[in-house]
Amino acid sequence: MQAYPIKFSPILKEKIWGGEKLSNILNKTSDSKNLGESWEISGVEDNISMVSNGLYKGKSLNDLIKSYKCEFLGKDNIAAFGENFPLLIKFLDAKTSLSVQVHPDDEMAKANHNAFGKTEMWYIMDSDDNAEIVLGLKENDLDKNVLGDINASNVNAIFNTEKVKQGDSYFIPAGKIHAIGAGVLAAEIQQTSDITYRVYDWDRTDTNGRQRDLHTAAAIKATKSFPSNGKRNYQLEADKTSNLVDCDFFTTNIFEVKSNQKRDYRNLDSFVIFMCVEGTTEVTIGNKTEIVAMGETILIPANTDAVTFNSEGSKLLEVFI
């Protein structure tokens, strides 16, 4: 397989809670006023990413996996996931709050949906003043059955909220109640899963006056208690990576690029994804260079030996398994 910085065409999703930041800040091409998600790299059925540059332009993510297997994904990933791409990479814009939700773990997802569970993380790229997110229950010992009786008068007593700002990062393991609040633009890294149990949807209705379905019984079963709000503590170091999340499903580092840097990936048995969350970076493999701007994503295949990064000031999320 030829190793070069591979780009994919974004898969854009309108959402009832979406806005215009994906277009106005991240330069996604859309006239929608309710653009909620940009799926950057997806192996979800009926939402398979297509290569948009270089030798493999026009091929699908699944085509690359089937053709190149270990060279593309890595030996351990092929052993663990077969020809299924294990991560779903997104940018999200919440003009209004997402529903409060929870995702099943692998065991519950396998039993009920024959699918993977959904552990995820967020990196906050932009936020309005006083923007908040929901993270967990206000009290860890709160009876989970309260999830079946939430309304506008008691919602603030049930869910824990956290104010957020640019640069904050949060880890959301499967089973943790959560919601991105109004005014937040975020990068999201997650297991390949589109299973969501909606707990509360702020009593909103669609254009026909209908409320979206809730999944209370499944949510109660899936919800777990966690001692931490999941906020990641890290310090940026110029031209070095700082770890944000290291879990069974993915590792994510933040890489601040302020000069010309060459990094060796020969001993990493995995593809690597870079999400640009600030600035612009030149990414070079051999004699192939791609410019990656804020809001863009690239993938380097597992057979890549070394990558050169050049920027006067940018931040990348480095993601691998």
Coordinates of C-alpha atoms in Angstrom, one line a residue:
M1 CA 0.0 0.0 0.0
Q2 CA 1.2 3.5 -0.8
A3 CA 1.5 5.5 2.4
Y4 CA 0.4 9.2 2.1
P5 CA -1.8 11.5 4.1
I6 CA -5.3 10.3 3.1
K7 CA -8.3 12.7 3.2
F8 CA -11.9 11.6 3.1
S9 CA -15.0 13.6 2.0
P10 CA -17.0 14.7 5.0
I11 CA -20.5 13.2 5.5
L12 CA -22.6 16.1 6.7
K13 CA -25.7 15.5 8.9
E14 CA -28.5 17.9 9.6
K15 CA -29.7 17.8 13.2
I16 CA -32.6 19.4 15.1
W17 CA -30.0 20.9 17.4
G18 CA -27.4 21.9 14.7
G19 CA -26.3 25.3 13.6
E20 CA -23.8 27.0 11.2
K21 CA -20.4 26.8 12.9
L22 CA -19.4 23.7 10.9
S23 CA -19.8 25.9 7.8
N24 CA -18.7 29.3 9.2
I25 CA -15.8 28.2 11.3
L26 CA -14.7 24.8 9.9
N27 CA -15.5 25.6 6.2
K28 CA -17.8 22.7 5.6
T29 CA -19.7 23.2 2.3
S30 CA -23.3 23.5 3.2
D31 CA -26.2 26.0 3.1
S32 CA -28.0 24.3 6.0
K33 CA -28.9 26.3 9.0
N34 CA -29.1 23.1 11.1
L35 CA -25.8 21.4 10.3
G36 CA -25.0 19.3 13.4
E37 CA -22.3 16.8 12.5
S38 CA -19.5 16.3 10.0
W39 CA -18.5 12.6 9.9
E40 CA -14.9 12.8 9.0
I41 CA -14.0 9.1 8.9
S42 CA -16.8 6.6 9.1
G43 CA -17.2 2.8 8.6
V44 CA -20.9 2.9 9.8
E45 CA -23.2 1.0 7.4
D46 CA -24.7 3.3 4.8
N47 CA -22.2 6.0 5.8
I48 CA -18.9 4.8 4.5
S49 CA -16.3 7.4 3.9
M50 CA -14.8 8.0 0.4
V51 CA -11.2 9.0 -0.3
S52 CA -11.0 12.5 -1.7
N53 CA -7.3 12.8 -2.6
G54 CA -4.3 11.0 -4.1
L55 CA -3.8 7.6 -5.5
Y56 CA -6.9 6.1 -3.8
K57 CA -9.3 9.0 -4.7
G58 CA -12.8 7.6 -5.3
K59 CA -12.2 4.4 -3.2
S60 CA -14.1 3.8 -0.1
L61 CA -12.7 3.2 3.4
N62 CA -14.0 -0.4 3.1
D63 CA -12.2 -0.8 -0.2
L64 CA -8.9 0.1 1.4
I65 CA -9.4 -2.2 4.3
K66 CA -10.3 -5.2 2.0
S67 CA -7.4 -4.5 -0.3
Y68 CA -4.6 -3.8 2.1
K69 CA -5.8 -5.2 5.5
C70 CA -2.8 -5.1 7.9
E71 CA -0.9 -2.5 5.8
F72 CA -3.9 -0.1 6.3
L73 CA -5.3 -1.0 9.8
G74 CA -2.5 -2.8 11.5
K75 CA -2.2 -6.5 12.4
D76 CA -3.7 -6.3 15.9
N77 CA -6.6 -4.2 14.6
I78 CA -7.4 -6.7 11.8
A79 CA -7.3 -9.5 14.4
A80 CA -9.6 -7.6 16.7
F81 CA -12.0 -6.0 14.3
G82 CA -11.7 -7.9 11.0
E83 CA -12.6 -5.7 8.1
N84 CA -14.6 -3.3 10.3
F85 CA -13.2 0.2 10.8
P86 CA -13.1 0.5 14.6
L87 CA -13.5 4.3 15.1
L88 CA -16.0 7.0 14.1
I89 CA -14.4 10.5 13.8
K90 CA -16.7 13.6 13.9
F91 CA -16.9 17.4 14.4
L92 CA -20.2 18.6 16.0
D93 CA -21.9 21.9 16.3
A94 CA -24.7 22.3 18.9
K95 CA -26.7 25.5 18.3
T96 CA -29.1 24.1 20.9
S97 CA -28.4 21.4 23.4
L98 CA -28.3 17.7 22.3
S99 CA -30.6 15.3 24.1
V100 CA -29.3 13.9 27.4
Q101 CA -28.3 10.4 26.4
V102 CA -26.3 7.4 27.3
H103 CA -24.6 4.6 25.3
P104 CA -24.3 0.9 26.0
D105 CA -21.1 -0.8 26.7
D106 CA -19.8 -3.6 24.4
E107 CA -21.6 -6.4 26.4
M108 CA -25.0 -4.7 26.3
A109 CA -24.6 -3.6 22.6
K110 CA -23.6 -7.1 21.5
A111 CA -26.6 -8.7 23.3
N112 CA -29.2 -6.1 22.2
H113 CA -27.9 -4.9 18.8
N114 CA -25.1 -7.2 17.7
A115 CA -22.9 -4.2 17.6
F116 CA -20.0 -2.5 19.4
G117 CA -20.7 -0.2 22.4
K118 CA -19.9 3.5 22.4
T119 CA -17.1 4.9 24.5
E120 CA -16.1 8.4 23.3
M121 CA -14.3 11.7 24.0
W122 CA -14.7 15.4 23.2
Y123 CA -12.2 18.2 22.6
I124 CA -13.9 21.6 22.8
M125 CA -12.8 23.7 19.7
D126 CA -15.1 26.7 20.3
S127 CA -17.8 27.7 22.8
D128 CA -20.1 30.5 23.4
D129 CA -20.0 32.4 26.8
N130 CA -21.3 30.2 29.6
A131 CA -21.7 27.2 27.4
E132 CA -22.2 24.0 29.4
I133 CA -22.2 20.2 29.0
V134 CA -24.0 17.5 30.9
L135 CA -21.8 14.9 32.5
G136 CA -23.2 12.3 34.7
L137 CA -25.8 12.4 37.5
K138 CA -25.6 15.1 40.1
E139 CA -25.3 12.4 42.8
N140 CA -23.5 9.2 42.1
D141 CA -25.8 7.2 44.4
L142 CA -29.0 8.7 42.8
D143 CA -31.6 6.1 42.0
K144 CA -31.4 5.5 38.3
N145 CA -35.1 5.0 38.1
V146 CA -35.4 8.8 38.3
L147 CA -34.5 8.8 34.6
G148 CA -38.0 7.7 33.9
D149 CA -39.6 10.9 35.4
I150 CA -37.6 13.9 34.2
N151 CA -39.2 17.2 33.3
A152 CA -38.3 20.9 33.1
S153 CA -38.9 21.4 36.9
N154 CA -36.5 18.7 38.1
V155 CA -33.9 18.3 35.3
N156 CA -31.4 20.6 37.0
A157 CA -31.4 18.6 40.2
I158 CA -30.7 15.3 38.3
F159 CA -27.9 16.0 35.9
N160 CA -24.4 17.3 36.6
T161 CA -23.4 20.2 34.4
E162 CA -20.0 21.7 33.6
K163 CA -19.1 25.0 32.0
V164 CA -16.6 24.5 29.1
K165 CA -14.1 26.6 27.1
Q166 CA -11.9 26.1 24.1
G167 CA -9.2 23.5 24.8
D168 CA -11.2 21.5 27.4
S169 CA -11.3 17.8 26.8
Y170 CA -13.6 15.1 28.3
F171 CA -13.7 11.3 28.4
I172 CA -17.1 9.7 28.2
P173 CA -17.0 6.0 28.8
A174 CA -20.0 3.9 27.8
G175 CA -22.7 4.1 30.5
K176 CA -22.0 7.7 31.4
I177 CA -25.0 10.2 31.0
H178 CA -23.9 13.1 28.9
A179 CA -25.0 15.9 26.5
I180 CA -23.2 18.6 24.6
G181 CA -24.9 22.0 25.4
A182 CA -25.8 24.9 23.3
G183 CA -23.0 26.9 21.8
V184 CA -20.4 24.1 21.7
L185 CA -18.2 23.1 18.7
A186 CA -16.4 19.9 19.4
A187 CA -14.2 17.2 17.9
E188 CA -15.5 13.7 18.9
I189 CA -13.7 10.4 18.8
Q190 CA -15.7 7.3 19.4
Q191 CA -16.1 3.6 18.9
T192 CA -17.8 2.7 15.6
S193 CA -21.4 2.7 16.9
D194 CA -24.5 4.8 16.3
I195 CA -26.5 3.4 19.3
T196 CA -27.9 6.1 21.5
Y197 CA -30.4 5.8 24.3
R198 CA -32.2 9.2 24.7
V199 CA -33.0 10.1 28.3
Y200 CA -34.4 13.6 28.0
D201 CA -34.8 15.9 25.1
W202 CA -35.6 19.2 26.8
D203 CA -39.4 18.9 25.9
R204 CA -38.7 20.1 22.3
T205 CA -40.8 19.2 19.3
D206 CA -40.3 18.9 15.6
T207 CA -42.0 21.0 12.9
N208 CA -45.1 18.7 13.3
G209 CA -45.3 19.2 17.0
R210 CA -44.0 15.7 17.8
Q211 CA -41.4 15.0 20.5
R212 CA -38.6 12.6 19.7
D213 CA -38.7 9.1 21.3
L214 CA -37.0 8.5 24.6
H215 CA -35.4 5.1 25.4
T216 CA -35.9 5.2 29.2
A217 CA -35.8 1.4 30.0
A218 CA -32.6 0.8 28.0
A219 CA -31.0 4.0 29.4
I220 CA -31.7 2.9 33.0
K221 CA -30.1 -0.4 32.2
A222 CA -27.1 1.1 30.5
T223 CA -26.3 3.9 33.0
K224 CA -23.4 3.5 35.3
S225 CA -21.9 5.7 38.0
F226 CA -18.4 7.2 37.7
P227 CA -16.3 9.0 40.4
S228 CA -14.9 11.6 38.0
N229 CA -16.5 14.1 35.6
G230 CA -14.1 12.9 33.0
K231 CA -12.3 16.2 32.4
R232 CA -8.7 15.6 31.2
N233 CA -5.9 17.5 32.7
Y234 CA -3.0 18.1 30.4
Q235 CA -0.2 20.6 29.6
L236 CA 0.7 21.6 26.1
E237 CA 4.3 21.3 25.1
A238 CA 5.5 22.8 21.8
D239 CA 6.4 20.2 19.2
K240 CA 5.5 17.4 21.5
T241 CA 2.4 15.3 22.2
S242 CA 0.4 15.4 25.4
N243 CA -2.0 12.5 26.3
L244 CA -5.7 13.2 26.6
V245 CA -7.2 9.7 26.6
D246 CA -5.6 6.2 26.8
C247 CA -8.4 3.6 27.0
D248 CA -9.1 0.1 25.6
F249 CA -10.7 1.5 22.5
F250 CA -8.4 4.4 21.4
T251 CA -5.5 6.6 22.4
T252 CA -5.8 10.4 21.7
N253 CA -2.9 12.8 22.1
I254 CA -2.8 16.6 21.4
F255 CA 0.1 17.6 19.3
E256 CA 1.1 21.3 19.3
V257 CA 3.2 22.0 16.1
K258 CA 5.3 25.1 16.1
S259 CA 8.1 24.2 13.7
N260 CA 9.2 21.4 11.4
Q261 CA 9.0 18.0 13.1
K262 CA 9.6 14.5 11.9
R263 CA 7.9 11.7 13.8
D264 CA 8.6 7.9 13.6
Y265 CA 5.6 5.6 13.4
R266 CA 7.4 2.3 12.4
N267 CA 6.8 0.7 15.8
L268 CA 3.1 1.6 16.0
D269 CA 0.9 -1.2 14.7
S270 CA -2.0 1.0 13.9
F271 CA -3.4 3.6 11.4
V272 CA -3.1 7.1 12.8
I273 CA -5.7 9.9 12.4
F274 CA -5.0 13.6 12.8
M275 CA -7.8 16.0 13.4
C276 CA -6.7 19.6 13.0
V277 CA -8.4 21.6 15.8
E278 CA -6.4 24.9 15.4
G279 CA -4.3 26.5 12.7
T280 CA -2.9 24.9 9.6
T281 CA -0.2 22.1 9.2
E282 CA 1.7 20.7 6.3
V283 CA 1.8 16.9 6.6
T284 CA 4.3 15.0 4.5
I285 CA 5.0 11.3 3.9
G286 CA 7.8 10.7 1.5
N287 CA 7.3 13.1 -1.3
K288 CA 3.5 13.5 -0.7
T289 CA 2.3 16.6 1.2
E290 CA -1.1 17.6 2.3
I291 CA -2.1 20.9 3.9
V292 CA -4.5 20.2 6.8
A293 CA -6.5 23.2 8.1
M294 CA -8.7 23.6 11.2
G295 CA -11.7 21.3 10.7
E296 CA -9.9 18.9 8.4
T297 CA -8.9 15.3 9.1
I298 CA -6.3 13.0 7.6
L299 CA -5.4 9.3 8.1
I300 CA -2.0 7.7 7.7
P301 CA -2.0 3.9 7.1
A302 CA -0.3 1.5 9.5
N303 CA 2.6 0.8 7.1
T304 CA 3.8 4.4 7.4
D305 CA 7.4 4.8 8.6
A306 CA 7.7 8.5 9.3
V307 CA 5.7 11.7 9.0
T308 CA 6.9 15.3 8.8
F309 CA 4.8 18.1 10.2
N310 CA 5.4 21.8 9.5
S311 CA 3.6 24.7 11.1
E312 CA 4.2 28.0 12.8
G313 CA 1.4 27.2 15.2
S314 CA -1.3 24.5 15.0
K315 CA -2.9 21.8 17.2
L316 CA -3.7 18.3 16.0
L317 CA -5.5 15.5 17.8
E318 CA -3.4 12.3 17.2
V319 CA -5.7 9.2 17.4
F320 CA -4.7 5.5 17.1
I321 CA -5.4 2.1 18.7

